[in-house]
Every structure is written in C-alpha cells, then in structure tokens.
Amino acid sequence: LARLAKGTAGQVLGQGANDPAWVNGSSSTLTTQGDILYRDGSGLQRLAKGTAGQHLLMNSGANAPQWTTQAAASSDYVKLADVNGGGSAILALNNLFSSTYDTYKVILTYRQTDKVKFGWRWRNSSGEVSATSYYGARLGVEANSGGSSRISSQIWGTSDISTDQFAQSSNSRPAIIVGTFYKPTDTNNNKFMQLEHIGFNDSHYIWVVAAGEYASTGAMTGIQVKTSTGNGFDATSNITAYGIKG
C-alpha cells in the first residue's frame, strides 16, 4: 500500500496519471468574479475574465478556450456624405471625390408634389461644370393600367445629365435616383456617370437609365443635382454618397 499525504486547504481528490492525487479545487483556482474554470492536460485551470465585448473562442491548438476581440464589421461601401433637401433647389456634394476611391454611389430619395426634372452636373474646384459638353443616352419604360411604352432619347451637347422625366410623387409614392460616378479625379479619362431613376411620373410608373460622359479629362471634386424649375427639394428629400472600395 502507498500513502497519499494530506492535501492543502481547498484541494480536492482527483485522478493522477495512475493514482489518486490532490488537485486544486475550483474555489482556489478561481480568484476573480467572471473567471472561467477549464481543464488542460494537467488539471483544472483558470481563464481570467475577459473585457467588455470579447468573445470566448478556442485557441489555435483547439485545446483551451481564450478571449478574443472580434474585428469590427466592414463594408465595401464607405459613407462619405449625407445631405437633406431642406427646401434648396440644388443639392451639392463638394469635396466629395479623392484618389481613395475609383467609383462612387450617390443615392437621391425624394417626395416631390410639383413636376420637376433633376439635372446632374459635375463640380470642380471652380464650382459647377455647366458647359454644354455632356453626351449620352436614355433608355427605360413607363407603365400604367393602359399598358407600357419604351423611353429612349439622346443626350447630346447638353449642360447636364438627366433622365428627362418629371419627378412627381407624394408621401405615399417616394422615388429614388441612384447615380454611379467613375474615376472623377482621373485626369486621363473623360468623366462618366450613370443614373437609374425609379418613381412615379404624373400618371405613369417609370424606370429610366441615363448614362453619359462629360467631354473633359479635368479632375472633378464633387457632384450636384438641381431641380429644373428652381423649386426647392422637399424637406424629406435626401442625398447620400458612398465610396466603393476595390
């Protein structure tokens, strides 16, 4: 027979490699509120409490738990600006573009009760770019209870890019225009934009895409959208811009 000497205060009788052995009990292993008890290859061990917001995960060896700080969620879209209509006839996003992004998305949401069209222009360091050097095309469809018809027209030597559709809506019929703007600061290429307009035009529902270029390689710093009548955007109108990574 072999003698097992007495243990110390707080120890409990456990199984050693071959024979019984005294091991630290949880009361002596855990020292702080929030500690966690786990077992490794030699016995019970203490995992000190983590910090606020950490997650409990297994370590790389898959043999013990550890606290880990999760990386913040990321997105390919980075919000750069957000402007409310507030009664203004022009919504301008100045100093929006930089070399950080090649592509930008700008989303205009509106509720207009009067008939207006929206013209989009580039902006540079001198202000709005209004020369008659915008070229492109429009394509879309309009529909009501009587059927549907195709929309197609040219944009040639104009002072802006527009879907050329009256934007008349109401609180029950909000509408949206999504603009995509390519490489605005690149001085090797003309400046290209695409506008997708979804909404209500007097008595028709419409979907129209207008796309075209400004025939200049000059760097652009921003973008603006202007109502055709000079009437201000409804206070619920809003324009939000995002830079796209990659």
Coordinates of N, CA and C in Angstrom, one line a residue:
L1 N 0.8 -1.2 0.0 CA 0.0 0.0 0.0 C 0.9 1.2 0.0
A2 N 0.4 2.3 -0.7 CA 1.1 3.6 -0.8 C 0.3 4.6 0.0
R3 N 1.1 5.5 0.5 CA 0.4 6.6 1.3 C 0.3 7.8 0.5
L4 N -1.0 8.4 0.5 CA -1.2 9.7 -0.1 C -1.3 10.7 1.0
A5 N -0.3 11.6 1.0 CA -0.2 12.6 2.1 C -1.4 13.6 2.0
K6 N -1.8 14.2 3.0 CA -2.9 15.1 3.0 C -2.7 16.2 2.1
G7 N -3.7 16.7 1.5 CA -3.6 17.9 0.7 C -3.7 19.2 1.5
T8 N -3.8 20.3 0.7 CA -3.9 21.6 1.3 C -5.3 22.1 1.3
A9 N -5.6 23.2 2.0 CA -6.9 23.7 2.1 C -7.4 24.0 0.7
G10 N -8.6 23.6 0.3 CA -9.2 23.9 -0.9 C -9.0 22.9 -2.0
Q11 N -8.0 21.9 -1.8 CA -7.8 20.9 -2.8 C -8.9 19.8 -2.7
V12 N -9.0 19.2 -3.9 CA -10.0 18.0 -3.9 C -9.2 16.8 -4.5
L13 N -9.8 15.7 -4.2 CA -9.2 14.4 -4.6 C -9.5 14.2 -6.1
G14 N -8.5 14.1 -6.9 CA -8.7 13.8 -8.3 C -7.8 12.6 -8.7
Q15 N -7.9 12.3 -10.0 CA -7.1 11.2 -10.5 C -5.8 11.7 -11.2
G16 N -4.7 11.2 -10.7 CA -3.4 11.5 -11.4 C -3.2 10.6 -12.6
A17 N -2.0 10.5 -13.1 CA -1.7 9.7 -14.2 C -2.0 8.2 -14.0
N18 N -1.7 7.7 -12.7 CA -2.0 6.4 -12.4 C -2.7 6.2 -11.1
D19 N -2.5 7.1 -10.2 CA -3.0 7.0 -8.8 C -3.8 8.3 -8.4
P20 N -4.6 8.2 -7.4 CA -5.3 9.4 -6.9 C -4.3 10.5 -6.6
A21 N -4.7 11.8 -6.7 CA -3.8 12.9 -6.3 C -4.7 14.1 -5.9
W22 N -4.1 14.9 -5.1 CA -4.8 16.1 -4.7 C -4.6 17.2 -5.8
V23 N -5.7 17.8 -6.1 CA -5.7 18.9 -7.2 C -6.4 20.1 -6.6
N24 N -6.1 21.2 -7.1 CA -6.7 22.5 -6.7 C -8.2 22.4 -7.0
G25 N -9.1 22.7 -6.1 CA -10.5 22.8 -6.4 C -10.8 24.1 -7.0
S26 N -12.0 24.3 -7.5 CA -12.5 25.5 -8.2 C -12.4 26.7 -7.3
S27 N -12.6 26.5 -6.0 CA -12.6 27.6 -5.1 C -11.2 28.3 -4.9
S28 N -10.2 27.5 -5.1 CA -8.8 28.0 -5.0 C -8.3 28.4 -6.4
T29 N -8.8 27.8 -7.4 CA -8.3 28.1 -8.8 C -8.9 29.4 -9.3
L30 N -10.2 29.6 -9.0 CA -10.9 30.8 -9.5 C -10.7 31.9 -8.4
T31 N -10.2 33.0 -8.8 CA -9.9 34.1 -7.9 C -10.7 35.4 -8.1
T32 N -11.3 35.5 -9.2 CA -12.0 36.8 -9.5 C -13.3 36.6 -10.1
Q33 N -14.3 37.4 -9.8 CA -15.6 37.3 -10.4 C -15.5 37.4 -11.9
G34 N -16.1 36.4 -12.6 CA -16.1 36.4 -14.0 C -15.1 35.4 -14.5
D35 N -14.2 34.8 -13.7 CA -13.2 33.8 -14.1 C -14.0 32.6 -14.6
I36 N -13.3 31.8 -15.5 CA -13.9 30.6 -16.0 C -13.0 29.4 -15.7
L37 N -13.5 28.3 -15.3 CA -12.8 27.1 -15.0 C -12.7 26.2 -16.2
Y38 N -11.5 25.7 -16.6 CA -11.4 24.7 -17.6 C -10.3 23.7 -17.3
R39 N -10.2 22.7 -18.0 CA -9.2 21.7 -17.8 C -8.2 21.6 -18.9
D40 N -6.9 21.6 -18.6 CA -5.9 21.3 -19.6 C -5.3 20.0 -19.4
G41 N -4.1 19.7 -19.9 CA -3.6 18.3 -19.8 C -3.2 17.9 -18.4
S42 N -3.0 18.9 -17.5 CA -2.5 18.6 -16.1 C -3.6 18.8 -15.1
G43 N -4.7 19.4 -15.4 CA -5.7 19.6 -14.4 C -6.6 20.8 -14.6
L44 N -7.3 21.2 -13.6 CA -8.1 22.4 -13.7 C -7.3 23.7 -13.7
Q45 N -7.7 24.6 -14.6 CA -7.0 25.8 -14.8 C -8.0 27.0 -14.8
R46 N -7.5 28.2 -14.5 CA -8.3 29.4 -14.5 C -8.1 30.2 -15.8
L47 N -9.2 30.5 -16.4 CA -9.1 31.5 -17.5 C -9.7 32.8 -16.9
A48 N -8.8 33.8 -16.8 CA -9.2 35.1 -16.2 C -10.3 35.7 -17.1
K49 N -11.2 36.5 -16.4 CA -12.3 37.1 -17.1 C -11.8 37.9 -18.3
G50 N -12.6 38.0 -19.3 CA -12.2 38.9 -20.4 C -12.7 40.3 -20.2
T51 N -12.6 41.1 -21.3 CA -13.1 42.5 -21.2 C -14.4 42.7 -21.9
A52 N -15.0 43.8 -21.7 CA -16.4 44.0 -22.3 C -16.3 43.8 -23.8
G53 N -17.3 43.0 -24.3 CA -17.4 42.9 -25.8 C -16.6 41.7 -26.4
Q54 N -15.7 41.1 -25.5 CA -14.9 40.0 -26.1 C -15.8 38.7 -26.2
H55 N -15.3 37.8 -27.1 CA -16.0 36.5 -27.3 C -15.1 35.4 -26.9
L56 N -15.7 34.3 -26.4 CA -14.9 33.1 -26.0 C -14.8 32.2 -27.2
L57 N -13.6 31.9 -27.6 CA -13.3 31.0 -28.7 C -12.2 30.0 -28.3
M58 N -12.1 29.0 -29.1 CA -11.0 28.0 -28.8 C -9.7 28.6 -29.4
N59 N -8.6 28.3 -28.8 CA -7.3 28.7 -29.3 C -6.9 28.0 -30.6
S60 N -5.8 28.4 -31.2 CA -5.4 27.8 -32.5 C -5.0 26.3 -32.4
G61 N -4.7 25.9 -31.1 CA -4.4 24.4 -31.0 C -5.6 23.6 -30.6
A62 N -6.8 24.3 -30.5 CA -8.1 23.6 -30.2 C -8.0 22.8 -28.9
N63 N -7.2 23.3 -27.9 CA -7.1 22.6 -26.7 C -7.4 23.5 -25.4
A64 N -7.8 24.7 -25.6 CA -8.1 25.6 -24.5 C -8.9 26.8 -25.0
P65 N -9.7 27.3 -24.1 CA -10.5 28.5 -24.5 C -9.7 29.8 -24.4
Q66 N -10.0 30.8 -25.1 CA -9.4 32.1 -24.9 C -10.4 33.2 -25.3
W67 N -10.1 34.4 -24.7 CA -10.9 35.5 -25.0 C -10.4 36.2 -26.3
T68 N -11.3 36.6 -27.2 CA -10.9 37.2 -28.5 C -11.7 38.5 -28.7
T69 N -11.1 39.5 -29.2 CA -11.8 40.7 -29.6 C -12.1 40.6 -31.1
Q70 N -13.4 40.6 -31.4 CA -13.8 40.4 -32.8 C -13.5 41.7 -33.6
A71 N -13.1 41.5 -34.8 CA -12.8 42.6 -35.7 C -14.2 43.3 -36.0
A72 N -14.1 44.6 -36.1 CA -15.3 45.4 -36.5 C -15.8 45.0 -37.8
A73 N -17.1 44.9 -38.0 CA -17.7 44.6 -39.3 C -17.3 45.6 -40.3
S74 N -17.0 45.1 -41.5 CA -16.5 46.0 -42.6 C -17.5 46.0 -43.8
S75 N -17.4 46.9 -44.6 CA -18.3 47.0 -45.8 C -17.4 47.5 -47.0
D76 N -17.8 47.1 -48.2 CA -17.2 47.7 -49.4 C -17.7 49.1 -49.7
Y77 N -18.8 49.5 -49.0 CA -19.3 50.8 -49.2 C -19.0 51.7 -48.0
V78 N -18.4 52.8 -48.2 CA -18.0 53.7 -47.1 C -18.8 55.0 -47.3
K79 N -19.6 55.3 -46.3 CA -20.4 56.5 -46.3 C -19.6 57.8 -46.2
L80 N -19.8 58.7 -47.2 CA -18.9 59.9 -47.2 C -19.7 61.2 -46.9
A81 N -21.0 61.2 -47.3 CA -21.8 62.4 -47.1 C -23.2 62.1 -47.0
D82 N -24.0 63.0 -46.4 CA -25.4 62.8 -46.2 C -26.0 64.2 -46.1
V83 N -26.8 64.6 -47.1 CA -27.4 66.0 -47.1 C -28.9 65.9 -47.3
N84 N -29.6 66.7 -46.4 CA -31.0 66.8 -46.5 C -31.4 67.9 -47.5
G85 N -32.6 67.7 -48.1 CA -33.1 68.7 -49.1 C -33.3 70.0 -48.6
G86 N -34.1 70.1 -47.5 CA -34.3 71.4 -46.8 C -34.8 72.6 -47.6
G87 N -35.5 72.4 -48.7 CA -36.0 73.5 -49.4 C -35.1 74.0 -50.5
S88 N -33.9 73.6 -50.6 CA -32.9 74.1 -51.5 C -33.2 73.6 -52.9
A89 N -32.9 74.4 -54.0 CA -33.1 73.9 -55.3 C -31.9 73.1 -55.9
I90 N -30.8 73.2 -55.2 CA -29.6 72.5 -55.5 C -29.1 71.7 -54.3
L91 N -28.8 70.4 -54.6 CA -28.1 69.6 -53.6 C -26.7 69.4 -54.1
A92 N -25.7 70.0 -53.4 CA -24.3 69.9 -53.9 C -23.5 69.1 -52.9
L93 N -22.7 68.2 -53.4 CA -21.7 67.5 -52.6 C -20.3 68.0 -53.0
N94 N -19.8 68.9 -52.2 CA -18.5 69.5 -52.5 C -17.4 68.7 -51.9
N95 N -16.2 68.7 -52.5 CA -15.0 68.0 -52.0 C -15.3 66.5 -51.6
L96 N -16.1 65.9 -52.5 CA -16.5 64.5 -52.2 C -15.5 63.5 -52.7
F97 N -14.9 63.8 -53.9 CA -14.0 62.9 -54.5 C -12.6 63.0 -54.1
S98 N -11.9 61.9 -54.1 CA -10.5 61.8 -53.8 C -9.9 60.6 -54.5
S99 N -8.6 60.5 -54.4 CA -7.9 59.3 -55.0 C -8.1 58.0 -54.3
T100 N -8.8 58.1 -53.1 CA -9.1 56.9 -52.3 C -10.0 55.9 -53.0
Y101 N -10.9 56.4 -53.8 CA -11.9 55.5 -54.5 C -12.0 55.9 -56.0
D102 N -12.2 54.8 -56.8 CA -12.4 55.0 -58.2 C -13.9 55.2 -58.5
T103 N -14.8 54.6 -57.7 CA -16.2 54.5 -58.0 C -17.0 55.0 -56.8
Y104 N -18.0 55.8 -57.1 CA -18.9 56.4 -56.1 C -20.3 56.1 -56.4
K105 N -21.1 55.9 -55.4 CA -22.6 55.7 -55.5 C -23.2 56.9 -54.7
V106 N -24.2 57.6 -55.4 CA -24.9 58.7 -54.8 C -26.4 58.3 -54.9
I107 N -27.1 58.3 -53.8 CA -28.5 57.9 -53.8 C -29.3 59.1 -53.4
L108 N -30.3 59.5 -54.3 CA -31.2 60.6 -54.0 C -32.6 60.0 -53.8
T109 N -33.2 60.3 -52.6 CA -34.5 59.9 -52.3 C -35.4 61.2 -52.2
Y110 N -36.6 61.1 -52.7 CA -37.4 62.4 -52.7 C -38.9 62.1 -52.7
R111 N -39.6 63.1 -52.2 CA -41.1 63.1 -52.4 C -41.4 64.5 -52.9
Q112 N -41.7 64.6 -54.1 CA -42.0 65.9 -54.8 C -43.5 66.0 -55.2
T113 N -44.1 67.0 -54.8 CA -45.5 67.2 -55.2 C -45.7 68.0 -56.5
D114 N -44.6 68.8 -56.8 CA -44.7 69.5 -58.1 C -43.9 68.8 -59.2
K115 N -44.1 69.1 -60.4 CA -43.4 68.5 -61.5 C -42.1 69.1 -61.7
V116 N -41.0 68.3 -61.5 CA -39.7 68.8 -61.7 C -38.9 67.7 -62.4
K117 N -37.8 68.1 -63.1 CA -36.8 67.2 -63.5 C -35.5 67.5 -62.8
F118 N -34.7 66.5 -62.7 CA -33.4 66.6 -62.0 C -32.2 66.5 -62.9
G119 N -31.4 67.6 -63.0 CA -30.2 67.6 -63.8 C -29.0 67.4 -62.9
W120 N -28.1 66.6 -63.3 CA -26.9 66.2 -62.6 C -25.7 66.8 -63.3
R121 N -24.8 67.5 -62.5 CA -23.6 68.1 -63.1 C -22.4 67.7 -62.2
W122 N -21.3 67.6 -62.8 CA -20.0 67.5 -62.1 C -19.7 68.9 -61.4
R123 N -18.9 68.9 -60.4 CA -18.3 70.1 -59.8 C -16.8 69.9 -59.8
N124 N -16.1 71.0 -60.0 CA -14.7 71.1 -59.9 C -14.3 72.2 -58.9
S125 N -13.0 72.5 -58.9 CA -12.5 73.4 -57.9 C -13.1 74.8 -58.1
S126 N -13.7 75.1 -59.3 CA -14.2 76.4 -59.6 C -15.7 76.5 -59.4
G127 N -16.4 75.3 -59.1 CA -17.8 75.3 -58.9 C -18.5 74.3 -59.9
E128 N -19.7 74.5 -60.2 CA -20.5 73.6 -61.1 C -19.9 73.6 -62.5
V129 N -19.9 72.5 -63.1 CA -19.5 72.3 -64.5 C -20.7 72.3 -65.4
S130 N -21.0 73.5 -66.0 CA -22.2 73.7 -66.8 C -22.1 73.8 -68.3
A131 N -20.8 73.6 -68.8 CA -20.6 73.7 -70.2 C -21.4 72.7 -71.0
T132 N -21.9 73.0 -72.2 CA -22.7 72.1 -73.0 C -21.8 71.0 -73.6
S133 N -21.2 70.2 -72.7 CA -20.3 69.1 -73.2 C -20.7 67.8 -72.6
Y134 N -22.0 67.6 -72.2 CA -22.4 66.3 -71.7 C -23.1 65.5 -72.9
Y135 N -22.7 64.2 -73.0 CA -23.2 63.4 -74.1 C -23.5 62.0 -73.5
G136 N -24.6 61.4 -74.1 CA -25.0 60.1 -73.6 C -26.4 59.7 -74.2
A137 N -27.1 58.9 -73.4 CA -28.4 58.3 -73.9 C -29.2 57.9 -72.7
R138 N -30.5 57.8 -73.0 CA -31.5 57.4 -72.0 C -32.3 56.2 -72.6
L139 N -32.6 55.3 -71.7 CA -33.4 54.1 -72.0 C -34.3 53.7 -70.8
G140 N -35.5 53.4 -71.1 CA -36.4 53.0 -70.0 C -37.8 52.6 -70.4
V141 N -38.7 52.5 -69.5 CA -40.0 52.1 -69.7 C -41.0 52.9 -68.8
E142 N -42.2 53.2 -69.2 CA -43.2 53.7 -68.4 C -44.4 52.9 -68.5
A143 N -45.2 52.8 -67.5 CA -46.4 51.9 -67.5 C -47.5 52.4 -66.6
N144 N -48.7 52.2 -67.0 CA -49.9 52.4 -66.2 C -50.9 51.3 -66.6
S145 N -52.2 51.5 -66.1 CA -53.2 50.5 -66.4 C -53.5 50.3 -67.8
G146 N -53.1 51.2 -68.7 CA -53.4 51.1 -70.1 C -52.3 50.4 -70.9
G147 N -51.2 50.1 -70.2 CA -50.1 49.4 -70.9 C -48.8 50.1 -70.6
S148 N -47.8 49.8 -71.4 CA -46.4 50.4 -71.2 C -45.9 50.8 -72.5
S149 N -44.9 51.7 -72.4 CA -44.2 52.2 -73.6 C -42.7 52.4 -73.3
R150 N -41.9 52.4 -74.4 CA -40.5 52.5 -74.2 C -40.1 53.9 -74.2
I151 N -39.0 54.2 -73.4 CA -38.5 55.6 -73.4 C -37.0 55.5 -73.9
S152 N -36.7 56.3 -74.9 CA -35.3 56.3 -75.4 C -35.1 57.7 -76.1
S153 N -34.0 58.3 -75.8 CA -33.6 59.6 -76.3 C -32.1 59.8 -76.1
Q154 N -31.6 60.8 -76.9 CA -30.2 61.1 -76.8 C -29.9 62.2 -75.8
I155 N -28.7 62.2 -75.3 CA -28.2 63.4 -74.5 C -27.0 63.9 -75.3
W156 N -27.2 65.1 -75.9 CA -26.1 65.5 -76.8 C -25.8 67.0 -76.7
G157 N -24.7 67.3 -76.2 CA -24.3 68.7 -76.1 C -25.1 69.5 -75.1
T158 N -25.5 68.8 -74.0 CA -26.4 69.4 -73.0 C -25.5 69.9 -71.9
S159 N -26.1 70.6 -70.9 CA -25.4 71.2 -69.8 C -25.5 70.4 -68.6
D160 N -26.1 69.2 -68.7 CA -26.2 68.2 -67.6 C -26.6 66.8 -68.1
I161 N -26.6 65.9 -67.2 CA -27.2 64.5 -67.5 C -28.5 64.4 -66.7
S162 N -29.5 64.0 -67.4 CA -30.8 63.9 -66.8 C -31.6 62.7 -67.3
T163 N -32.5 62.2 -66.5 CA -33.3 61.1 -67.0 C -34.5 61.7 -67.8
D164 N -34.6 63.0 -67.8 CA -35.6 63.8 -68.6 C -37.0 63.3 -68.2
Q165 N -37.2 62.9 -67.0 CA -38.6 62.5 -66.5 C -39.0 63.5 -65.4
F166 N -40.3 63.9 -65.5 CA -40.9 64.7 -64.4 C -40.9 63.8 -63.2
A167 N -40.4 64.3 -62.1 CA -40.5 63.6 -60.9 C -41.6 64.2 -60.0
Q168 N -42.8 63.5 -60.1 CA -43.9 64.0 -59.3 C -44.3 62.8 -58.4
S169 N -44.3 63.0 -57.2 CA -44.5 61.9 -56.2 C -45.4 62.4 -55.1
S170 N -45.4 61.7 -54.0 CA -46.2 62.1 -52.9 C -45.7 61.3 -51.7
N171 N -46.2 61.6 -50.5 CA -45.8 60.8 -49.3 C -46.0 59.3 -49.5
S172 N -47.0 58.9 -50.3 CA -47.2 57.5 -50.5 C -46.5 56.9 -51.6
R173 N -45.8 57.8 -52.4 CA -45.0 57.3 -53.5 C -43.6 57.9 -53.5
P174 N -42.8 57.6 -52.6 CA -41.4 58.0 -52.6 C -40.7 57.5 -53.9
A175 N -39.7 58.2 -54.3 CA -39.0 57.7 -55.5 C -37.5 57.9 -55.2
I176 N -36.7 57.3 -56.2 CA -35.2 57.2 -55.9 C -34.5 57.4 -57.2
I177 N -33.3 58.0 -57.2 CA -32.4 58.0 -58.3 C -31.0 57.6 -57.7
V178 N -30.4 56.6 -58.3 CA -29.1 56.1 -57.9 C -28.1 56.4 -59.0
G179 N -27.1 57.2 -58.6 CA -26.1 57.6 -59.5 C -24.8 56.9 -59.2
T180 N -24.1 56.5 -60.3 CA -22.8 55.9 -60.2 C -21.8 56.8 -61.0
F181 N -20.7 57.1 -60.3 CA -19.7 58.1 -60.9 C -18.3 57.4 -60.9
Y182 N -17.7 57.4 -62.1 CA -16.5 56.7 -62.3 C -15.3 57.6 -62.4
K183 N -14.3 57.2 -61.6 CA -12.9 57.9 -61.7 C -13.0 59.4 -61.8
P184 N -13.6 60.1 -60.9 CA -13.8 61.5 -61.1 C -12.5 62.3 -61.0
T185 N -11.5 61.8 -60.3 CA -10.3 62.5 -60.2 C -9.2 62.1 -61.2
D186 N -9.5 61.2 -62.0 CA -8.5 60.7 -63.0 C -8.4 61.6 -64.2
T187 N -7.2 62.2 -64.4 CA -7.1 63.2 -65.5 C -6.7 62.6 -66.8
N188 N -6.8 61.3 -67.0 CA -6.6 60.6 -68.2 C -7.9 60.2 -69.0
N189 N -9.0 60.4 -68.3 CA -10.3 59.9 -68.9 C -11.3 61.0 -68.8
N190 N -12.3 61.0 -69.8 CA -13.5 61.8 -69.6 C -14.3 61.3 -68.4
K191 N -15.2 62.1 -68.0 CA -15.9 61.8 -66.7 C -17.3 61.2 -67.0
F192 N -17.5 60.0 -66.5 CA -18.7 59.2 -66.9 C -19.6 59.0 -65.6
M193 N -20.9 59.2 -65.9 CA -21.9 58.9 -64.8 C -23.0 58.1 -65.4
Q194 N -23.7 57.4 -64.5 CA -24.9 56.7 -64.8 C -26.0 56.9 -63.8
L195 N -27.2 57.2 -64.2 CA -28.3 57.5 -63.3 C -29.5 56.5 -63.5
E196 N -29.9 55.9 -62.5 CA -31.1 55.0 -62.6 C -32.2 55.6 -61.8
H197 N -33.3 55.9 -62.5 CA -34.5 56.6 -61.9 C -35.7 55.7 -61.8
I198 N -36.2 55.5 -60.6 CA -37.4 54.7 -60.3 C -38.4 55.5 -59.6
G199 N -39.6 55.7 -60.2 CA -40.5 56.5 -59.5 C -41.9 56.6 -60.2
F200 N -42.6 57.7 -60.0 CA -43.9 58.0 -60.5 C -43.9 59.3 -61.2
N201 N -44.3 59.3 -62.5 CA -44.3 60.4 -63.4 C -45.7 60.8 -63.8
D202 N -46.3 61.7 -63.0 CA -47.6 62.2 -63.3 C -48.7 61.0 -63.2
S203 N -48.8 60.2 -64.2 CA -49.8 59.1 -64.2 C -49.1 57.8 -64.5
H204 N -47.8 57.7 -64.6 CA -47.1 56.5 -65.0 C -46.0 56.2 -64.0
Y205 N -45.8 54.9 -63.8 CA -44.6 54.4 -63.1 C -43.5 54.3 -64.1
I206 N -42.3 54.7 -63.7 CA -41.2 54.8 -64.6 C -39.9 54.1 -64.1
W207 N -39.2 53.6 -65.0 CA -37.8 53.1 -64.8 C -37.0 53.6 -65.9
V208 N -36.0 54.4 -65.7 CA -35.2 55.0 -66.7 C -33.7 55.0 -66.3
V209 N -32.9 54.6 -67.2 CA -31.4 54.8 -67.0 C -30.9 55.8 -68.0
A210 N -30.2 56.8 -67.5 CA -29.5 57.8 -68.3 C -28.0 57.6 -68.0
A211 N -27.2 57.6 -69.0 CA -25.7 57.4 -68.9 C -25.0 58.2 -69.9
G212 N -23.9 58.8 -69.5 CA -23.1 59.6 -70.4 C -21.9 60.1 -69.8
E213 N -21.2 60.9 -70.6 CA -19.9 61.5 -70.2 C -19.9 63.0 -70.3
Y214 N -19.0 63.6 -69.5 CA -18.6 65.0 -69.7 C -17.3 65.0 -70.5
A215 N -17.3 65.6 -71.6 CA -16.1 65.5 -72.5 C -15.0 66.4 -72.0
S216 N -14.4 66.0 -70.9 CA -13.2 66.7 -70.4 C -12.5 65.7 -69.5
T217 N -11.1 65.8 -69.5 CA -10.4 64.9 -68.6 C -10.0 65.6 -67.3
G218 N -10.5 66.8 -67.1 CA -10.2 67.6 -65.9 C -10.7 66.9 -64.6
A219 N -10.0 67.0 -63.5 CA -10.3 66.4 -62.3 C -11.6 67.0 -61.7
M220 N -12.5 66.2 -61.2 CA -13.7 66.7 -60.5 C -13.6 66.5 -59.0
T221 N -14.2 67.4 -58.3 CA -14.2 67.4 -56.8 C -15.5 67.0 -56.2
G222 N -16.6 67.1 -57.0 CA -17.9 66.9 -56.4 C -19.0 66.7 -57.4
I223 N -20.2 66.6 -57.0 CA -21.4 66.4 -57.8 C -22.5 67.2 -57.3
Q224 N -23.5 67.6 -58.2 CA -24.7 68.3 -57.7 C -25.9 67.8 -58.5
V225 N -27.1 68.0 -57.9 CA -28.3 67.7 -58.6 C -29.2 68.9 -58.4
K226 N -29.9 69.4 -59.5 CA -30.6 70.6 -59.5 C -32.0 70.4 -60.0
T227 N -33.0 71.0 -59.4 CA -34.4 70.9 -60.0 C -34.5 71.8 -61.2
S228 N -35.3 71.3 -62.2 CA -35.5 72.0 -63.4 C -36.3 73.3 -63.3
T229 N -37.1 73.4 -62.3 CA -38.0 74.6 -62.1 C -37.4 75.6 -61.1
G230 N -36.4 75.2 -60.4 CA -35.8 76.1 -59.4 C -36.6 76.0 -58.1
N231 N -37.6 75.2 -58.0 CA -38.3 74.9 -56.8 C -37.4 74.0 -55.9
G232 N -37.5 74.3 -54.6 CA -36.7 73.5 -53.7 C -37.1 72.1 -53.5
F233 N -36.1 71.3 -53.2 CA -36.4 69.9 -52.8 C -37.2 69.8 -51.6
D234 N -38.1 68.9 -51.5 CA -38.9 68.7 -50.3 C -38.0 68.4 -49.2
A235 N -38.5 68.8 -48.0 CA -37.7 68.6 -46.8 C -37.4 67.2 -46.5
T236 N -38.1 66.3 -47.0 CA -37.9 64.8 -46.8 C -36.9 64.3 -47.8
S237 N -36.5 65.1 -48.8 CA -35.5 64.6 -49.8 C -34.2 64.5 -49.1
N238 N -33.4 63.6 -49.6 CA -32.1 63.3 -49.0 C -31.1 62.8 -50.1
I239 N -29.9 63.2 -50.0 CA -28.8 62.6 -50.9 C -27.7 62.1 -50.1
T240 N -27.3 60.9 -50.4 CA -26.3 60.2 -49.6 C -25.2 59.7 -50.5
A241 N -23.9 59.8 -50.2 CA -22.9 59.4 -51.1 C -22.0 58.4 -50.4
Y242 N -21.5 57.4 -51.2 CA -20.6 56.3 -50.7 C -19.4 56.2 -51.7
G243 N -18.3 55.9 -51.1 CA -17.1 55.5 -51.8 C -17.1 54.0 -51.8
I244 N -16.7 53.4 -53.0 CA -16.7 51.9 -53.1 C -15.3 51.4 -53.1
K245 N -14.9 50.5 -52.2 CA -13.6 50.0 -52.1 C -13.3 49.1 -53.3
G246 N -12.0 48.9 -53.6 CA -11.6 47.9 -54.5 C -11.2 48.5 -55.9

